[in-house]
Amino acid sequence: MQNTDKIPSTRRNTAGNDAFVLSCLVAVCSFGIFTISRIDTPRSIETIIAASEMPAPAEQAETEVAVVAPDPVLDAPAPPVTAPVASRVITLPPPSRARARLPSAPGFITLLGDALNDAFFYRSDYSNPTGHYGGDWAHDNIGQSAEGTNLSVRRHVSRSGPYTGGEMKTRKTYGYGRYEVVMRPAKGSGLVSSFFTYTGAHDGTAHDEIDIEFLGLDTTRVHFNYYRNGRRGAAATFDLPFDAADEDHLYAFEWTADGITWFVDGEPYYKTVEGDAFVPKTPGSIVFNAWTGKPGMAGWHGKPTFESGASAHYSCVSFSPIGEESRACSDLFLPRRHHKTAAQTAQLSIQPSY
């Protein structure tokens, strides 16, 4: 009987080698499966595809230059956004009309106590034989002091009548904007003190005009008046809470395509109605004067009993074009405020058309 407890050594070695080989195969297979599973994951595949399709740096640069060119329309810079600017003007026209313009000289301010600029102002010195004025304009009736300019009315026989008056006007013409004057009218029956714009036949245009007027007969009232093509609009008279002849005050009117608003010491007093057909449309000279009329005017301004040499005083005149901020008389003159707006008391129905 064969003894099975004794196994030859060669057989034992073969069995050990088989076990080692089997272990190696298992290890190799496990490593292969692990490697294949890493390669087959979606993330790894996407990364490989992206890397394979990515152009070389030089090719990428050439593609950008050739394809990504600036478009003159799409790539144009956006327009700047401008914040609204507050305006110091009390009343503003609607935005659609605020842009309306008339030919106009630039804005200005003049302190009439300074040396008078003859290149800027014309000092009237001529006769008025056919007009409503009761005498000539005399250069000598224009006086100057440190406080301003005085325009006098004198009982002096002239070519046009028994009086002479004083007048100044700009050599240039002005359109839509704000007109301001600091003045003190002459006091005395028969006297008229004015600040206004004017253009007419002498300038080769229609008669257009906007007025601020004072009658020396009663300087506690102010008169507002306007014309277009020689036809007068709805003129009005207002009581003032002061006597205008006692001290300087600030008077103004604002003229736009929509109408006219008049101010006293910065407060609105009167405004034309919407669509008023008599609002002027022609640029004019700025004029200020002191005068008395022919005998037929006495029913309006009173019998001329004034003292010879009585004068109206003007210390500042300014113009600011519509929509622009420029230095004005109101920036310098600080009047005593009167918060009560006077009521309209009369229409100037007897005012002559001139």
Short mmCIF file of C-alpha atoms in Angstrom, two decimals:
data_model
loop_
_atom_site.label_atom_id
_atom_site.label_comp_id
_atom_site.label_asym_id
_atom_site.label_seq_id
_atom_site.Cartn_x
_atom_site.Cartn_y
_atom_site.Cartn_z
CA MET A 1 0.00 0.00 0.00
CA GLN A 2 1.34 3.45 -1.03
CA ASN A 3 2.19 6.02 1.68
CA THR A 4 0.30 9.30 0.71
CA ASP A 5 1.73 11.38 3.53
CA LYS A 6 4.93 11.81 1.61
CA ILE A 7 4.51 14.04 -1.45
CA PRO A 8 7.47 14.53 -3.74
CA SER A 9 9.16 17.95 -3.48
CA THR A 10 8.71 18.67 -7.18
CA ARG A 11 4.94 18.46 -6.84
CA ARG A 12 4.91 20.79 -3.89
CA ASN A 13 6.92 23.44 -5.82
CA THR A 14 4.52 23.27 -8.77
CA ALA A 15 1.57 23.97 -6.55
CA GLY A 16 3.31 27.00 -5.02
CA ASN A 17 4.20 28.37 -8.41
CA ASP A 18 0.61 28.01 -9.53
CA ALA A 19 -0.60 30.03 -6.60
CA PHE A 20 1.92 32.81 -7.28
CA VAL A 21 1.01 32.95 -10.94
CA LEU A 22 -2.68 33.11 -10.07
CA SER A 23 -2.05 35.98 -7.67
CA CYS A 24 -0.15 37.88 -10.35
CA LEU A 25 -2.92 37.38 -12.85
CA VAL A 26 -5.47 38.63 -10.36
CA ALA A 27 -3.35 41.73 -9.67
CA VAL A 28 -2.85 42.44 -13.36
CA CYS A 29 -6.53 42.04 -14.11
CA SER A 30 -7.49 44.30 -11.23
CA PHE A 31 -5.05 46.99 -12.41
CA GLY A 32 -6.40 46.73 -15.95
CA ILE A 33 -9.98 47.01 -14.86
CA PHE A 34 -9.11 50.05 -12.69
CA THR A 35 -7.30 51.73 -15.55
CA ILE A 36 -10.07 51.07 -18.04
CA SER A 37 -12.70 52.39 -15.60
CA ARG A 38 -10.70 55.67 -15.18
CA ILE A 39 -10.44 56.21 -18.92
CA ASP A 40 -14.09 55.43 -19.56
CA THR A 41 -15.52 58.08 -17.21
CA PRO A 42 -17.40 60.90 -18.99
CA ARG A 43 -15.22 63.65 -17.43
CA SER A 44 -12.03 62.15 -18.74
CA ILE A 45 -13.50 61.66 -22.21
CA GLU A 46 -14.70 65.29 -22.41
CA THR A 47 -11.33 66.53 -21.30
CA ILE A 48 -9.55 64.54 -23.94
CA ILE A 49 -11.94 65.63 -26.71
CA ALA A 50 -11.67 69.31 -25.71
CA ALA A 51 -7.90 69.10 -25.64
CA SER A 52 -7.78 67.43 -29.03
CA GLU A 53 -10.00 70.07 -30.66
CA MET A 54 -8.30 73.13 -29.10
CA PRO A 55 -6.19 75.01 -31.72
CA ALA A 56 -2.59 75.80 -31.13
CA PRO A 57 -1.88 79.28 -29.64
CA ALA A 58 -0.71 80.69 -32.97
CA GLU A 59 -3.80 79.45 -34.82
CA GLN A 60 -6.08 80.87 -32.08
CA ALA A 61 -4.54 84.30 -32.39
CA GLU A 62 -4.99 84.28 -36.16
CA THR A 63 -8.64 83.25 -35.79
CA GLU A 64 -9.34 86.15 -33.36
CA VAL A 65 -7.82 88.74 -35.67
CA ALA A 66 -9.64 87.48 -38.72
CA VAL A 67 -13.11 86.95 -37.21
CA VAL A 68 -13.58 89.21 -34.17
CA ALA A 69 -13.42 92.58 -35.94
CA PRO A 70 -15.10 95.68 -34.39
CA ASP A 71 -18.55 96.47 -35.76
CA PRO A 72 -18.99 100.24 -36.35
CA VAL A 73 -22.66 100.08 -35.37
CA LEU A 74 -22.90 97.39 -32.72
CA ASP A 75 -19.62 98.31 -31.04
CA ALA A 76 -20.24 102.10 -31.06
CA PRO A 77 -19.97 103.63 -27.58
CA ALA A 78 -23.26 104.42 -25.88
CA PRO A 79 -24.15 108.13 -25.67
CA PRO A 80 -23.29 109.74 -22.35
CA VAL A 81 -26.09 110.13 -19.80
CA THR A 82 -26.36 113.75 -18.68
CA ALA A 83 -27.98 114.60 -15.38
CA PRO A 84 -30.62 117.32 -15.58
CA VAL A 85 -29.42 120.74 -14.62
CA ALA A 86 -31.64 122.83 -12.42
CA SER A 87 -32.62 126.25 -13.83
CA ARG A 88 -32.96 129.44 -11.87
CA VAL A 89 -35.77 130.69 -14.18
CA ILE A 90 -39.09 130.71 -12.31
CA THR A 91 -41.30 129.60 -15.21
CA LEU A 92 -40.18 127.20 -17.90
CA PRO A 93 -41.80 126.46 -21.28
CA PRO A 94 -42.76 122.86 -22.11
CA PRO A 95 -39.71 120.80 -23.14
CA SER A 96 -40.84 120.56 -26.76
CA ARG A 97 -40.91 124.34 -27.07
CA ALA A 98 -37.99 125.15 -24.80
CA ARG A 99 -35.60 124.39 -27.66
CA ALA A 100 -37.21 127.02 -29.91
CA ARG A 101 -34.75 129.74 -30.80
CA LEU A 102 -34.66 133.13 -32.48
CA PRO A 103 -31.51 134.73 -33.87
CA SER A 104 -29.97 136.54 -30.92
CA ALA A 105 -26.81 138.23 -29.74
CA PRO A 106 -25.17 136.54 -26.72
CA GLY A 107 -26.23 137.13 -23.14
CA PHE A 108 -24.75 140.07 -21.26
CA ILE A 109 -24.92 142.14 -18.10
CA THR A 110 -24.01 145.82 -17.84
CA LEU A 111 -23.69 147.91 -14.72
CA LEU A 112 -24.62 151.32 -16.02
CA GLY A 113 -22.50 153.08 -13.42
CA ASP A 114 -19.48 151.80 -15.29
CA ALA A 115 -18.10 153.69 -18.28
CA LEU A 116 -20.75 153.53 -21.01
CA ASN A 117 -19.62 151.46 -23.94
CA ASP A 118 -20.56 153.25 -27.14
CA ALA A 119 -19.68 150.14 -29.13
CA PHE A 120 -22.46 148.33 -27.25
CA PHE A 121 -25.07 151.07 -26.67
CA TYR A 122 -26.35 153.70 -29.02
CA ARG A 123 -27.15 157.04 -27.34
CA SER A 124 -30.11 158.42 -29.26
CA ASP A 125 -29.58 161.92 -30.63
CA TYR A 126 -32.16 162.70 -33.31
CA SER A 127 -35.54 164.34 -33.84
CA ASN A 128 -39.01 162.78 -33.74
CA PRO A 129 -41.12 165.00 -36.01
CA THR A 130 -43.69 162.36 -36.96
CA GLY A 131 -43.78 160.12 -33.90
CA HIS A 132 -45.71 160.38 -30.65
CA TYR A 133 -42.73 161.73 -28.71
CA GLY A 134 -42.98 165.39 -27.69
CA GLY A 135 -39.42 166.32 -28.55
CA ASP A 136 -35.99 165.25 -29.73
CA TRP A 137 -33.68 162.74 -28.15
CA ALA A 138 -30.74 164.67 -26.76
CA HIS A 139 -27.33 163.19 -26.02
CA ASP A 140 -26.95 165.75 -23.22
CA ASN A 141 -29.94 164.23 -21.41
CA ILE A 142 -27.93 161.09 -20.64
CA GLY A 143 -26.01 161.49 -17.37
CA GLN A 144 -23.74 159.07 -15.57
CA SER A 145 -22.81 158.64 -11.92
CA ALA A 146 -21.18 155.96 -9.82
CA GLU A 147 -24.66 154.54 -9.10
CA GLY A 148 -25.88 154.30 -12.69
CA THR A 149 -27.26 156.23 -15.64
CA ASN A 150 -29.91 158.97 -15.48
CA LEU A 151 -32.15 159.75 -18.46
CA SER A 152 -33.69 163.21 -18.12
CA VAL A 153 -36.66 165.00 -19.68
CA ARG A 154 -36.23 168.75 -20.12
CA ARG A 155 -38.40 171.64 -21.10
CA HIS A 156 -36.23 172.65 -23.98
CA VAL A 157 -37.51 173.63 -27.42
CA SER A 158 -36.37 171.15 -30.06
CA ARG A 159 -37.09 170.37 -33.68
CA SER A 160 -39.88 167.97 -32.65
CA GLY A 161 -41.53 169.94 -29.84
CA PRO A 162 -41.02 171.88 -26.62
CA TYR A 163 -39.17 169.02 -24.83
CA THR A 164 -36.14 166.76 -25.06
CA GLY A 165 -35.78 163.26 -23.69
CA GLY A 166 -33.09 160.68 -23.09
CA GLU A 167 -32.79 157.25 -24.65
CA MET A 168 -30.28 154.40 -24.95
CA LYS A 169 -30.52 151.16 -26.93
CA THR A 170 -28.34 148.22 -27.81
CA ARG A 171 -26.70 148.07 -31.21
CA LYS A 172 -27.45 144.33 -31.43
CA THR A 173 -30.76 142.50 -31.38
CA TYR A 174 -31.97 139.81 -28.96
CA GLY A 175 -34.48 136.96 -29.11
CA TYR A 176 -36.05 134.55 -26.63
CA GLY A 177 -34.69 134.88 -23.12
CA ARG A 178 -34.92 136.71 -19.81
CA TYR A 179 -34.60 140.50 -19.79
CA GLU A 180 -33.87 142.26 -16.48
CA VAL A 181 -33.45 145.85 -15.38
CA VAL A 182 -32.84 147.56 -12.06
CA MET A 183 -34.44 150.97 -12.34
CA ARG A 184 -36.24 153.84 -10.63
CA PRO A 185 -38.77 155.71 -12.84
CA ALA A 186 -39.10 159.47 -13.13
CA LYS A 187 -41.88 161.06 -11.06
CA GLY A 188 -44.16 163.80 -12.34
CA SER A 189 -47.31 164.16 -14.44
CA GLY A 190 -46.60 163.76 -18.15
CA LEU A 191 -43.47 161.59 -17.75
CA VAL A 192 -42.97 158.06 -19.10
CA SER A 193 -40.08 155.77 -18.08
CA SER A 194 -39.66 152.59 -20.11
CA PHE A 195 -37.66 149.40 -20.56
CA PHE A 196 -38.53 147.34 -23.65
CA THR A 197 -37.54 145.43 -26.77
CA TYR A 198 -38.31 146.98 -30.13
CA THR A 199 -37.98 146.36 -33.84
CA GLY A 200 -39.85 148.01 -36.69
CA ALA A 201 -39.76 149.74 -40.05
CA HIS A 202 -36.43 151.43 -39.27
CA ASP A 203 -34.90 147.94 -38.98
CA GLY A 204 -36.72 146.62 -42.05
CA THR A 205 -39.02 144.39 -39.96
CA ALA A 206 -42.54 144.32 -38.61
CA HIS A 207 -43.25 146.31 -35.45
CA ASP A 208 -42.71 143.87 -32.56
CA GLU A 209 -42.34 145.10 -28.97
CA ILE A 210 -42.41 144.02 -25.30
CA ASP A 211 -42.72 146.76 -22.64
CA ILE A 212 -42.33 147.60 -18.98
CA GLU A 213 -43.56 151.17 -18.49
CA PHE A 214 -44.16 153.61 -15.66
CA LEU A 215 -46.23 156.78 -15.79
CA GLY A 216 -44.87 159.60 -13.61
CA LEU A 217 -48.48 160.54 -12.81
CA ASP A 218 -48.75 157.45 -10.56
CA THR A 219 -45.57 155.48 -9.93
CA THR A 220 -47.34 152.99 -7.66
CA ARG A 221 -48.46 151.19 -10.81
CA VAL A 222 -46.58 149.26 -13.47
CA HIS A 223 -47.75 148.75 -17.05
CA PHE A 224 -47.03 145.66 -19.17
CA ASN A 225 -47.53 145.82 -22.90
CA TYR A 226 -46.63 143.94 -26.11
CA TYR A 227 -47.07 144.11 -29.90
CA ARG A 228 -46.78 141.84 -32.87
CA ASN A 229 -46.72 143.26 -36.38
CA GLY A 230 -47.99 146.58 -35.05
CA ARG A 231 -51.00 145.10 -33.25
CA ARG A 232 -51.20 145.36 -29.48
CA GLY A 233 -51.83 142.38 -27.24
CA ALA A 234 -53.67 142.23 -23.91
CA ALA A 235 -51.81 144.98 -22.07
CA ALA A 236 -52.37 145.25 -18.33
CA THR A 237 -51.76 147.56 -15.37
CA PHE A 238 -50.90 146.36 -11.86
CA ASP A 239 -50.83 148.10 -8.50
CA LEU A 240 -47.50 147.78 -6.72
CA PRO A 241 -47.03 147.42 -2.94
CA PHE A 242 -44.52 150.31 -3.10
CA ASP A 243 -43.84 153.56 -4.93
CA ALA A 244 -41.43 152.62 -7.71
CA ALA A 245 -39.94 156.14 -7.78
CA ASP A 246 -38.69 155.89 -4.19
CA GLU A 247 -35.97 153.30 -4.70
CA ASP A 248 -34.48 150.81 -7.16
CA HIS A 249 -36.37 147.60 -7.88
CA LEU A 250 -35.80 144.63 -10.16
CA TYR A 251 -38.16 144.28 -13.12
CA ALA A 252 -38.02 141.56 -15.76
CA PHE A 253 -39.83 139.71 -18.49
CA GLU A 254 -39.20 136.26 -19.86
CA TRP A 255 -39.97 135.81 -23.56
CA THR A 256 -40.30 132.32 -25.08
CA ALA A 257 -42.03 130.74 -28.05
CA ASP A 258 -44.99 130.06 -25.74
CA GLY A 259 -45.50 133.59 -24.43
CA ILE A 260 -44.30 136.30 -22.06
CA THR A 261 -44.18 136.44 -18.26
CA TRP A 262 -43.45 139.68 -16.40
CA PHE A 263 -41.80 139.82 -12.95
CA VAL A 264 -41.39 142.38 -10.18
CA ASP A 265 -38.58 141.73 -7.68
CA GLY A 266 -38.43 138.15 -8.91
CA GLU A 267 -42.14 137.40 -8.47
CA PRO A 268 -44.37 136.68 -11.50
CA TYR A 269 -47.07 139.31 -12.01
CA TYR A 270 -48.58 138.73 -15.42
CA LYS A 271 -48.48 136.13 -18.19
CA THR A 272 -49.89 135.97 -21.70
CA VAL A 273 -52.50 133.32 -22.40
CA GLU A 274 -51.66 130.11 -24.25
CA GLY A 275 -51.78 130.53 -28.01
CA ASP A 276 -51.75 134.35 -27.88
CA ALA A 277 -51.38 135.51 -31.49
CA PHE A 278 -49.86 138.83 -30.45
CA VAL A 279 -46.69 137.45 -28.85
CA PRO A 280 -43.74 138.92 -30.80
CA LYS A 281 -41.67 136.70 -33.09
CA THR A 282 -38.94 139.10 -34.22
CA PRO A 283 -35.67 139.80 -32.35
CA GLY A 284 -35.31 143.42 -31.29
CA SER A 285 -33.03 145.97 -29.70
CA ILE A 286 -33.17 146.53 -25.94
CA VAL A 287 -34.26 150.12 -25.30
CA PHE A 288 -34.72 152.24 -22.18
CA ASN A 289 -35.84 155.85 -22.19
CA ALA A 290 -37.54 158.76 -20.41
CA TRP A 291 -39.85 161.07 -22.35
CA THR A 292 -43.09 163.01 -22.63
CA GLY A 293 -45.47 162.88 -25.55
CA LYS A 294 -47.21 165.23 -27.91
CA PRO A 295 -50.40 166.96 -26.65
CA GLY A 296 -52.59 164.06 -27.79
CA MET A 297 -50.82 161.76 -25.30
CA ALA A 298 -51.87 163.75 -22.22
CA GLY A 299 -55.01 161.69 -21.79
CA TRP A 300 -52.79 158.69 -21.11
CA HIS A 301 -49.70 159.96 -19.28
CA GLY A 302 -51.21 163.11 -17.79
CA LYS A 303 -50.74 166.80 -18.47
CA PRO A 304 -46.99 167.59 -18.62
CA THR A 305 -46.57 169.52 -15.38
CA PHE A 306 -43.33 167.75 -14.38
CA GLU A 307 -40.28 169.63 -13.24
CA SER A 308 -37.73 170.12 -16.01
CA GLY A 309 -34.77 167.81 -15.59
CA ALA A 310 -36.72 165.02 -13.87
CA SER A 311 -34.98 161.76 -14.61
CA ALA A 312 -35.36 157.98 -14.60
CA HIS A 313 -32.49 156.03 -13.05
CA TYR A 314 -31.09 152.77 -14.47
CA SER A 315 -28.32 150.85 -12.70
CA CYS A 316 -28.28 147.40 -14.33
CA VAL A 317 -29.48 145.77 -17.56
CA SER A 318 -29.02 142.10 -18.50
CA PHE A 319 -30.15 139.50 -21.01
CA SER A 320 -29.93 135.71 -20.60
CA PRO A 321 -30.76 133.57 -23.67
CA ILE A 322 -33.45 130.96 -23.12
CA GLY A 323 -32.01 127.69 -21.84
CA GLU A 324 -28.68 129.25 -20.82
CA GLU A 325 -27.32 130.31 -17.47
CA SER A 326 -25.54 133.65 -17.61
CA ARG A 327 -24.87 136.37 -15.10
CA ALA A 328 -27.89 138.64 -14.61
CA CYS A 329 -28.99 141.70 -12.65
CA SER A 330 -30.91 139.42 -10.27
CA ASP A 331 -27.60 137.82 -9.23
CA LEU A 332 -26.39 141.18 -7.91
CA PHE A 333 -29.49 143.01 -6.82
CA LEU A 334 -31.23 141.82 -3.64
CA PRO A 335 -34.54 143.68 -3.44
CA ARG A 336 -36.82 143.92 -0.46
CA ARG A 337 -39.26 141.11 -1.17
CA HIS A 338 -42.96 141.87 -1.41
CA HIS A 339 -44.78 138.57 -1.18
CA LYS A 340 -48.18 139.95 -2.05
CA THR A 341 -48.81 139.83 -5.79
CA ALA A 342 -50.88 142.84 -6.76
CA ALA A 343 -54.18 142.34 -8.54
CA GLN A 344 -54.77 143.52 -12.08
CA THR A 345 -56.60 146.83 -11.88
CA ALA A 346 -57.06 148.11 -15.43
CA GLN A 347 -56.52 147.47 -19.10
CA LEU A 348 -54.54 150.09 -20.97
CA SER A 349 -57.36 150.70 -23.40
CA ILE A 350 -56.40 154.32 -23.96
CA GLN A 351 -52.76 153.61 -24.61
CA PRO A 352 -51.90 154.75 -28.14
CA SER A 353 -50.69 152.22 -30.68
CA TYR A 354 -47.07 153.00 -31.48
#
